[in-house]
């Protein structure tokens, strides 16, 4: 059976060759974090991955803010804490 890899190839291209996962700025105010993300985007990174810890920013709300602040970078969540939301919460 032949597998169509068109979607996989397109997704890999959008993610870019190098992505970034960091929590270095998590203690900073959100505007500072978004400024740092815009600088990362200008450096040519294709994607950024976020993690969600207890007491931190909501992974999905943060992704929305990051997408609104940038124009080309792909945003993903490496960790969405299951304890941070009710089990009946529908997916975004």
PDB file of C-alpha atoms in Angstrom:
ATOM      1  CA  UNK A   1       0.000   0.000   0.000  1.00  0.00           C
ATOM      2  CA  UNK A   2       1.449   3.352  -1.051  1.00  0.00           C
ATOM      3  CA  UNK A   3       1.472   6.096   1.564  1.00  0.00           C
ATOM      4  CA  UNK A   4       0.838   9.689   0.538  1.00  0.00           C
ATOM      5  CA  UNK A   5       3.511  11.748   2.293  1.00  0.00           C
ATOM      6  CA  UNK A   6       2.432  15.115   0.897  1.00  0.00           C
ATOM      7  CA  UNK A   7       1.024  16.350   4.223  1.00  0.00           C
ATOM      8  CA  UNK A   8       4.027  15.089   6.187  1.00  0.00           C
ATOM      9  CA  UNK A   9       6.457  16.793   3.838  1.00  0.00           C
ATOM     10  CA  UNK A  10       4.511  20.083   3.924  1.00  0.00           C
ATOM     11  CA  UNK A  11       4.377  20.002   7.726  1.00  0.00           C
ATOM     12  CA  UNK A  12       8.120  19.375   8.017  1.00  0.00           C
ATOM     13  CA  UNK A  13       8.793  22.315   5.727  1.00  0.00           C
ATOM     14  CA  UNK A  14       6.588  24.615   7.827  1.00  0.00           C
ATOM     15  CA  UNK A  15       8.285  23.566  11.069  1.00  0.00           C
ATOM     16  CA  UNK A  16      11.682  24.455   9.621  1.00  0.00           C
ATOM     17  CA  UNK A  17      15.013  22.755  10.081  1.00  0.00           C
ATOM     18  CA  UNK A  18      15.468  24.119  13.604  1.00  0.00           C
ATOM     19  CA  UNK A  19      12.884  24.761  16.291  1.00  0.00           C
ATOM     20  CA  UNK A  20      13.237  26.073  19.818  1.00  0.00           C
ATOM     21  CA  UNK A  21      11.963  24.791  23.151  1.00  0.00           C
ATOM     22  CA  UNK A  22      12.808  27.039  26.061  1.00  0.00           C
ATOM     23  CA  UNK A  23      11.404  28.285  29.312  1.00  0.00           C
ATOM     24  CA  UNK A  24      14.137  30.888  29.797  1.00  0.00           C
ATOM     25  CA  UNK A  25      11.726  33.826  29.722  1.00  0.00           C
ATOM     26  CA  UNK A  26       8.783  32.266  31.605  1.00  0.00           C
ATOM     27  CA  UNK A  27       9.354  34.437  34.655  1.00  0.00           C
ATOM     28  CA  UNK A  28       9.237  37.597  32.512  1.00  0.00           C
ATOM     29  CA  UNK A  29       6.050  39.561  31.745  1.00  0.00           C
ATOM     30  CA  UNK A  30       4.218  38.379  28.620  1.00  0.00           C
ATOM     31  CA  UNK A  31       5.097  41.464  26.505  1.00  0.00           C
ATOM     32  CA  UNK A  32       8.806  40.761  27.090  1.00  0.00           C
ATOM     33  CA  UNK A  33       8.308  37.115  26.153  1.00  0.00           C
ATOM     34  CA  UNK A  34       6.568  38.103  22.922  1.00  0.00           C
ATOM     35  CA  UNK A  35       9.370  40.559  22.083  1.00  0.00           C
ATOM     36  CA  UNK A  36      11.884  37.737  22.553  1.00  0.00           C
ATOM     37  CA  UNK A  37       9.793  35.494  20.326  1.00  0.00           C
ATOM     38  CA  UNK A  38       9.740  38.119  17.570  1.00  0.00           C
ATOM     39  CA  UNK A  39      13.550  38.304  17.766  1.00  0.00           C
ATOM     40  CA  UNK A  40      13.729  34.517  17.518  1.00  0.00           C
ATOM     41  CA  UNK A  41      11.486  34.629  14.469  1.00  0.00           C
ATOM     42  CA  UNK A  42      13.730  37.261  12.830  1.00  0.00           C
ATOM     43  CA  UNK A  43      16.714  34.964  13.434  1.00  0.00           C
ATOM     44  CA  UNK A  44      15.048  32.445  11.140  1.00  0.00           C
ATOM     45  CA  UNK A  45      13.699  29.824  13.522  1.00  0.00           C
ATOM     46  CA  UNK A  46      10.745  27.984  11.996  1.00  0.00           C
ATOM     47  CA  UNK A  47       8.999  26.851  15.159  1.00  0.00           C
ATOM     48  CA  UNK A  48       8.779  27.260  18.909  1.00  0.00           C
ATOM     49  CA  UNK A  49       7.524  24.698  21.386  1.00  0.00           C
ATOM     50  CA  UNK A  50       6.067  25.561  24.775  1.00  0.00           C
ATOM     51  CA  UNK A  51       5.657  23.552  27.916  1.00  0.00           C
ATOM     52  CA  UNK A  52       2.995  24.087  30.539  1.00  0.00           C
ATOM     53  CA  UNK A  53       3.742  23.731  34.214  1.00  0.00           C
ATOM     54  CA  UNK A  54       1.548  24.015  37.259  1.00  0.00           C
ATOM     55  CA  UNK A  55       1.079  27.689  38.051  1.00  0.00           C
ATOM     56  CA  UNK A  56       2.409  28.813  34.671  1.00  0.00           C
ATOM     57  CA  UNK A  57       0.736  30.191  31.593  1.00  0.00           C
ATOM     58  CA  UNK A  58      -1.974  28.142  29.910  1.00  0.00           C
ATOM     59  CA  UNK A  59      -0.391  26.397  26.905  1.00  0.00           C
ATOM     60  CA  UNK A  60      -3.246  27.174  24.521  1.00  0.00           C
ATOM     61  CA  UNK A  61      -3.730  30.811  25.563  1.00  0.00           C
ATOM     62  CA  UNK A  62       0.030  31.336  25.274  1.00  0.00           C
ATOM     63  CA  UNK A  63       0.074  29.781  21.792  1.00  0.00           C
ATOM     64  CA  UNK A  64      -2.683  32.179  20.728  1.00  0.00           C
ATOM     65  CA  UNK A  65      -0.747  35.186  22.016  1.00  0.00           C
ATOM     66  CA  UNK A  66       2.423  33.977  20.303  1.00  0.00           C
ATOM     67  CA  UNK A  67       0.666  33.420  16.990  1.00  0.00           C
ATOM     68  CA  UNK A  68      -0.904  36.880  17.184  1.00  0.00           C
ATOM     69  CA  UNK A  69       2.512  38.462  17.870  1.00  0.00           C
ATOM     70  CA  UNK A  70       4.343  36.773  14.976  1.00  0.00           C
ATOM     71  CA  UNK A  71       3.801  36.267  11.277  1.00  0.00           C
ATOM     72  CA  UNK A  72       5.640  33.115  10.169  1.00  0.00           C
ATOM     73  CA  UNK A  73       6.682  31.028  13.165  1.00  0.00           C
ATOM     74  CA  UNK A  74       4.848  27.769  13.907  1.00  0.00           C
ATOM     75  CA  UNK A  75       3.796  27.334  17.547  1.00  0.00           C
ATOM     76  CA  UNK A  76       3.300  24.029  19.320  1.00  0.00           C
ATOM     77  CA  UNK A  77       2.896  22.684  22.811  1.00  0.00           C
ATOM     78  CA  UNK A  78       5.389  20.100  23.944  1.00  0.00           C
ATOM     79  CA  UNK A  79       3.427  19.672  27.178  1.00  0.00           C
ATOM     80  CA  UNK A  80      -0.182  20.530  27.988  1.00  0.00           C
ATOM     81  CA  UNK A  81      -0.669  19.739  31.676  1.00  0.00           C
ATOM     82  CA  UNK A  82      -3.652  17.430  32.179  1.00  0.00           C
ATOM     83  CA  UNK A  83      -4.080  18.713  35.727  1.00  0.00           C
ATOM     84  CA  UNK A  84      -4.532  22.297  34.526  1.00  0.00           C
ATOM     85  CA  UNK A  85      -7.967  21.751  32.961  1.00  0.00           C
ATOM     86  CA  UNK A  86     -11.150  19.839  33.548  1.00  0.00           C
ATOM     87  CA  UNK A  87     -11.326  16.455  31.764  1.00  0.00           C
ATOM     88  CA  UNK A  88     -14.552  17.477  29.996  1.00  0.00           C
ATOM     89  CA  UNK A  89     -12.931  20.530  28.412  1.00  0.00           C
ATOM     90  CA  UNK A  90     -13.281  20.157  24.643  1.00  0.00           C
ATOM     91  CA  UNK A  91     -10.121  20.370  22.534  1.00  0.00           C
ATOM     92  CA  UNK A  92      -9.277  23.784  21.083  1.00  0.00           C
TER      93      UNK A  92
END
